[in-house]
Coordinates of N, CA and C in Angstrom, one line a residue:
M459 N 106.3 53.9 95.6 CA 107.4 54.3 95.6 C 107.8 55.7 94.0
K460 N 107.0 55.0 93.3 CA 106.8 55.3 92.4 C 106.7 56.9 92.7
V461 N 105.1 57.1 93.0 CA 104.1 58.4 93.0 C 105.2 59.1 93.7
Q462 N 105.5 58.9 95.3 CA 106.9 59.7 96.1 C 107.4 60.1 95.7
L463 N 109.1 59.5 94.7 CA 109.7 59.7 93.6 C 109.4 61.2 92.5
F464 N 108.6 61.2 92.3 CA 107.7 61.6 91.5 C 107.5 63.1 92.2
S465 N 107.3 63.4 92.8 CA 106.5 64.2 94.0 C 107.8 65.0 94.7
K466 N 108.6 64.1 93.6 CA 110.2 64.8 94.5 C 110.4 65.0 93.9
I467 N 110.6 64.4 92.0 CA 111.6 65.6 91.4 C 110.3 67.3 90.9
I468 N 109.4 66.9 91.1 CA 108.4 68.2 90.6 C 109.0 69.3 91.6
K469 N 108.6 68.5 92.7 CA 109.2 69.8 94.4 C 110.5 70.2 94.0
L470 N 111.6 69.8 93.3 CA 113.0 70.0 93.3 C 112.5 71.1 91.5
C471 N 111.6 71.1 91.0 CA 111.6 70.9 89.1 C 111.3 72.6 89.9
V472 N 110.5 72.5 90.8 CA 110.3 73.5 90.9 C 110.2 74.8 91.9
V473 N 112.1 74.1 92.8 CA 113.1 75.4 93.3 C 113.6 75.4 92.0
A474 N 114.4 74.5 91.9 CA 115.3 75.3 90.2 C 114.7 76.1 89.2
A475 N 113.2 76.4 89.2 CA 113.0 76.8 88.2 C 112.9 78.9 89.4
L476 N 112.2 78.8 90.5 CA 111.8 79.7 91.0 C 113.5 80.5 91.4
S477 N 114.5 79.5 91.9 CA 115.3 80.1 92.1 C 116.3 80.8 90.6
G478 N 115.9 80.4 89.3 CA 115.7 81.0 88.1 C 116.2 81.9 88.0
L479 N 114.3 81.8 88.0 CA 113.6 83.2 88.5 C 114.5 84.6 89.2
M480 N 114.4 84.5 90.8 CA 115.2 85.1 91.2 C 116.4 85.4 91.3
V481 N 116.9 84.6 90.2 CA 118.4 85.2 89.8 C 118.5 85.8 88.7
S482 N 117.4 85.7 88.0 CA 117.2 86.7 86.6 C 116.2 88.1 87.4
C483 N 116.3 87.9 88.0 CA 116.0 89.5 88.9 C 116.9 90.0 89.3
V484 N 117.6 89.8 89.2 CA 118.6 90.8 89.6 C 118.2 92.7 89.9
A485 N 117.7 92.9 90.5 CA 118.0 94.9 91.0 C 118.7 95.0 90.1
S486 N 118.6 96.1 88.8 CA 119.4 97.4 88.4 C 118.7 98.6 89.5
T487 N 120.6 99.7 89.4 CA 120.6 100.7 90.3 C 119.7 102.3 89.4
P488 N 119.1 103.0 89.6 CA 119.9 103.8 88.0 C 120.9 104.3 87.7
Y489 N 121.9 104.5 88.9 CA 123.2 104.7 88.3 C 123.4 103.3 87.8
D490 N 123.6 102.2 87.6 CA 123.6 101.1 86.7 C 122.9 101.5 85.4
R491 N 121.9 101.7 85.8 CA 121.8 101.6 84.2 C 122.3 103.5 83.4
I492 N 122.4 104.2 84.1 CA 123.5 106.1 83.9 C 124.5 104.4 83.1
S493 N 125.0 104.5 84.3 CA 126.7 104.3 83.2 C 126.1 103.5 82.3
K494 N 125.4 102.3 81.3 CA 125.1 101.6 80.2 C 124.6 102.4 79.2
N495 N 123.8 103.7 80.0 CA 123.7 104.3 78.6 C 124.0 106.2 79.5
P496 N 124.5 106.2 79.1 CA 125.2 108.0 78.7 C 125.1 109.2 78.2
Y497 N 125.2 108.6 77.0 CA 123.9 109.5 75.7 C 122.6 109.8 76.1
I498 N 122.1 108.4 76.2 CA 120.7 108.7 77.3 C 120.1 109.9 78.2
Y499 N 121.4 110.1 79.7 CA 121.2 110.7 80.1 C 121.6 112.3 79.8
S500 N 123.2 111.7 79.5 CA 123.3 113.8 79.3 C 122.3 114.5 78.6
S501 N 121.8 113.1 77.2 CA 120.4 114.2 76.4 C 119.3 115.2 77.3
L502 N 119.3 114.3 79.3 CA 117.9 114.9 79.5 C 118.3 116.4 80.4
P503 N 116.7 116.8 80.3 CA 117.5 118.3 80.8 C 118.3 118.0 82.2
Q504 N 119.2 119.1 83.3 CA 119.7 119.5 84.1 C 118.6 118.3 85.5
E505 N 117.6 119.0 84.7 CA 116.9 118.8 86.4 C 115.9 117.3 86.2
Q506 N 116.0 116.5 85.1 CA 115.7 115.1 85.3 C 117.2 114.3 85.4
Q507 N 117.8 114.8 84.9 CA 119.4 113.8 85.6 C 119.6 113.2 86.6
L508 N 118.5 114.8 87.7 CA 119.0 114.2 89.1 C 117.6 113.6 89.9
L509 N 116.4 113.8 89.2 CA 115.3 112.8 89.8 C 116.3 111.4 89.2
V510 N 115.9 111.4 87.7 CA 116.9 110.1 87.6 C 117.7 109.5 88.1
Q511 N 118.9 110.7 89.2 CA 119.8 110.4 90.3 C 118.8 109.3 91.1
Q512 N 117.8 109.7 91.5 CA 117.3 109.0 93.0 C 115.9 108.2 92.4
G513 N 115.5 107.8 91.1 CA 114.8 106.9 91.0 C 113.4 107.9 90.9
R514 N 113.7 109.3 90.4 CA 111.9 110.0 90.7 C 112.1 110.4 89.2
I515 N 109.9 110.1 88.8 CA 110.2 110.2 87.4 C 108.7 112.2 87.7
E516 N 109.3 112.4 86.4 CA 108.1 113.5 87.0 C 107.5 114.0 85.1
R517 N 105.7 114.7 85.5 CA 105.4 115.0 84.8 C 106.5 115.3 82.9
G518 N 106.5 115.0 82.0 CA 106.8 115.6 80.8 C 108.0 114.5 80.4
M519 N 107.8 113.6 81.3 CA 109.8 112.7 81.5 C 109.0 111.9 79.5
S520 N 110.2 111.2 79.1 CA 110.3 110.5 78.3 C 110.5 109.1 78.4
P521 N 109.4 107.8 78.3 CA 110.3 107.5 78.3 C 111.8 106.3 78.5
D522 N 113.3 107.3 77.2 CA 114.4 107.2 78.0 C 114.5 107.5 79.7
A523 N 114.2 108.5 79.7 CA 114.3 108.9 81.4 C 113.5 108.7 81.9
V524 N 112.3 107.6 81.6 CA 111.8 106.3 83.0 C 112.5 105.5 82.9
Y525 N 112.5 104.8 81.8 CA 113.9 103.6 82.3 C 115.0 104.1 82.7
L526 N 115.6 105.3 82.8 CA 117.0 105.3 83.5 C 116.6 105.5 85.0
A527 N 115.4 106.0 85.3 CA 115.1 106.3 86.3 C 114.3 104.2 87.5
W528 N 113.4 104.0 87.1 CA 112.8 103.3 87.1 C 113.5 101.5 86.4
G529 N 113.8 101.3 85.3 CA 114.0 100.5 84.6 C 113.0 99.8 83.9
A530 N 113.2 98.9 83.1 CA 112.1 98.4 81.8 C 110.9 98.2 83.1
P531 N 110.1 98.0 82.1 CA 109.0 97.8 82.6 C 109.0 96.1 83.1
N532 N 107.6 95.3 83.5 CA 108.3 93.7 83.7 C 107.5 92.2 82.7
S533 N 106.5 94.3 81.3 CA 105.6 93.1 81.0 C 105.9 94.1 79.3
E534 N 105.1 93.7 78.3 CA 105.3 94.4 76.8 C 104.3 95.7 77.2
P535 N 104.8 97.3 76.9 CA 104.1 98.4 76.9 C 102.5 97.9 76.2
V536 N 100.8 98.3 77.4 CA 99.8 98.8 77.2 C 99.5 100.3 76.9
Y537 N 99.5 99.8 75.1 CA 99.1 100.4 74.3 C 97.8 100.8 74.1
G538 N 97.3 101.8 73.5 CA 95.8 102.8 73.4 C 95.5 104.0 73.5
E539 N 94.8 104.6 72.7 CA 94.2 105.6 72.6 C 93.3 106.6 73.6
K540 N 93.3 107.1 73.8 CA 92.6 107.8 74.6 C 92.1 110.1 74.1
K541 N 90.6 109.9 73.3 CA 90.3 111.3 73.8 C 91.2 111.7 72.0
G542 N 91.2 110.0 71.0 CA 92.2 111.0 70.4 C 94.1 111.2 71.0
V543 N 94.5 110.4 71.4 CA 95.9 110.4 71.5 C 96.3 109.1 72.1
K544 N 97.7 109.0 71.4 CA 98.4 107.6 71.5 C 98.6 107.6 73.1
T545 N 98.4 106.3 73.7 CA 98.3 106.7 75.4 C 99.3 105.1 75.0
E546 N 100.7 105.4 76.5 CA 101.6 103.6 76.3 C 101.0 103.5 77.4
R547 N 101.7 102.3 78.4 CA 101.3 102.2 79.4 C 102.6 101.0 79.9
W548 N 103.5 101.2 81.3 CA 104.4 100.5 81.5 C 103.8 99.9 83.0
I549 N 104.0 99.1 83.1 CA 103.5 98.1 84.6 C 104.1 97.0 84.8
Y550 N 104.7 97.6 86.2 CA 105.9 97.1 86.9 C 105.3 96.0 87.9
L551 N 106.4 95.0 88.2 CA 105.6 94.1 89.6 C 107.1 93.8 90.2
D552 N 106.2 93.3 91.8 CA 107.1 93.3 92.9 C 106.5 91.1 92.8
Y553 N 107.8 90.2 93.6 CA 107.1 89.6 93.1 C 107.2 89.6 95.2
E554 N 105.8 88.5 95.7 CA 105.6 89.2 96.6 C 105.4 87.2 98.0
P555 N 106.5 87.0 98.7 CA 106.0 85.4 98.8 C 105.3 85.3 99.7
V556 N 104.3 84.0 99.7 CA 103.6 83.3 99.7 C 103.4 81.8 100.3
T557 N 102.9 81.5 101.3 CA 103.2 80.1 102.3 C 102.2 79.4 101.0
V558 N 102.9 78.1 100.9 CA 102.0 77.3 100.4 C 102.0 76.2 100.9
M559 N 101.4 75.3 101.1 CA 101.2 73.7 101.1 C 100.6 72.6 100.8
S560 N 101.6 71.6 100.6 CA 100.6 70.8 100.6 C 100.9 69.6 101.2
A561 N 99.4 68.3 101.4 CA 100.0 67.6 101.9 C 99.7 65.8 101.0
G562 N 100.1 65.0 102.1 CA 100.3 63.6 101.0 C 99.7 62.9 102.0
G563 N 99.0 61.2 102.0 CA 98.5 60.7 102.1 C 99.7 59.5 102.2
G564 N 99.3 58.3 103.1 CA 100.7 56.8 103.3 C 102.1 57.7 103.7
F565 N 102.9 57.3 104.0 CA 104.0 56.7 104.4 C 105.1 57.8 103.9
T566 N 106.1 58.5 103.9 CA 106.6 59.1 103.0 C 108.1 59.7 103.7
Y567 N 109.1 59.1 103.1 CA 110.2 59.5 103.7 C 111.6 61.1 103.0
G568 N 111.6 61.1 104.1 CA 112.0 62.9 104.6 C 112.6 63.6 105.2
Y569 N 113.3 64.5 105.1 CA 114.2 64.5 106.3 C 113.5 65.5 107.4
P570 N 113.5 64.7 108.1 CA 114.4 64.2 109.5 C 113.9 62.9 109.0
G571 N 112.7 62.3 109.0 CA 112.6 60.9 108.8 C 111.2 60.2 108.5
W572 N 110.6 59.2 108.6 CA 109.6 58.6 108.4 C 108.6 60.3 108.3
Y573 N 107.3 60.3 107.3 CA 106.4 61.0 108.2 C 105.0 60.6 107.2
G574 N 103.8 60.5 108.4 CA 103.5 59.7 107.9 C 102.5 58.7 109.1
P575 N 100.3 58.5 108.8 CA 99.8 58.3 107.9 C 99.8 59.4 106.8
F576 N 100.1 60.7 107.4 CA 99.3 62.1 106.7 C 100.5 63.1 107.2
S577 N 100.8 62.8 106.2 CA 101.7 64.7 105.9 C 101.7 65.8 105.6
V578 N 101.9 66.8 105.9 CA 101.8 68.5 105.4 C 103.2 69.2 105.1
F579 N 103.1 69.5 104.2 CA 104.6 70.3 103.6 C 103.6 71.5 103.2
S580 N 105.5 72.7 103.2 CA 105.2 74.0 103.6 C 106.1 74.9 103.1
G581 N 106.0 75.3 101.8 CA 107.5 76.1 101.3 C 106.4 77.8 100.6
T582 N 107.9 78.1 100.4 CA 107.4 80.0 100.2 C 107.5 79.3 98.4
A583 N 106.6 80.0 97.6 CA 106.6 80.8 96.0 C 106.0 82.3 96.0
Y584 N 106.8 82.9 95.1 CA 106.7 84.2 95.0 C 105.8 84.6 94.0
V585 N 104.6 85.1 94.0 CA 103.4 85.6 93.3 C 104.3 87.1 92.5
P586 N 104.2 87.2 91.3 CA 103.5 88.5 90.9 C 102.8 89.4 91.0
S587 N 102.5 90.3 91.5 CA 102.4 91.9 91.9 C 102.1 93.1 92.0
P588 N 101.4 93.8 90.5 CA 101.4 95.5 90.5 C 101.7 95.8 91.5
S589 N 103.3 97.1 91.3 CA 103.4 97.6 92.2 C 103.8 99.2 91.9
A590 N 103.6 99.5 90.0 CA 103.2 100.6 89.9 C 103.3 100.4 88.9
Y591 N 102.3 102.2 87.8 CA 102.7 102.3 86.3 C 103.0 103.1 85.9
V592 N 103.4 103.3 85.2 CA 103.7 104.6 84.2 C 102.6 104.8 83.1
E593 N 102.3 106.0 82.9 CA 101.2 105.8 82.0 C 101.6 106.9 81.1
F594 N 102.0 107.3 80.1 CA 102.6 108.6 78.6 C 101.5 108.4 77.6
E595 N 101.2 109.7 77.0 CA 99.9 110.8 76.1 C 101.5 110.9 75.2
N596 N 101.4 110.3 74.3 CA 102.5 111.0 73.1 C 104.4 110.8 73.7
G597 N 104.0 110.0 74.0 CA 105.4 110.1 74.5 C 106.1 110.5 75.9
K598 N 105.2 110.8 76.3 CA 105.3 112.2 77.4 C 104.4 111.1 78.3
V599 N 105.7 111.4 79.3 CA 104.7 111.0 81.2 C 103.8 112.1 81.6
T600 N 102.5 110.9 82.0 CA 101.4 112.2 82.0 C 101.3 111.4 83.5
E601 N 100.6 110.4 84.3 CA 100.2 110.2 85.4 C 101.5 109.1 85.4
W602 N 101.5 108.6 87.1 CA 102.5 107.5 87.7 C 101.6 107.5 88.8
E603 N 102.0 105.7 89.3 CA 101.6 105.0 90.7 C 103.0 104.5 91.1
K604 N 103.2 104.1 92.7 CA 104.4 103.4 92.8 C 104.5 104.0 94.3
K605 N 104.3 102.7 94.4 CA 103.8 101.5 96.1 C 105.3 102.5 96.4
G606 N 105.1 103.4 97.9 CA 105.5 103.7 98.6 C 106.3 105.2 98.4
Y607 N 106.0 105.5 97.0 CA 107.6 106.3 96.1 C 106.9 108.1 97.2

């Protein structure tokens, strides 16, 4: 009985953690970021302002312009050097659903009733997967790639 209770507590904690993660990952739009950073937006050249509004980027854009267009990267920037030039790479992630299964032996109680002697439960977990990157050299976009761009 203690093992079943412990198993239910663990499942509840996992669901609560995933729910918190999904709430904290609320997507913002370029419009939201522009309205919170009007000074940065107004300092961009007009052609870059139009791209930012559309959530697009191009070579030569600054990190501020990329932030307005795509938002903040999901992890800390990766810094490096290429042929004596300082580089910075931003990585963006999507969270893809994956079906997970667990099995248990013995009789257990759950909705809609008793299960056993061998039970299989399934659920969904969200696994991070790279969806885009932007590379800067000396503070300017040199290359990028984004799924569905």
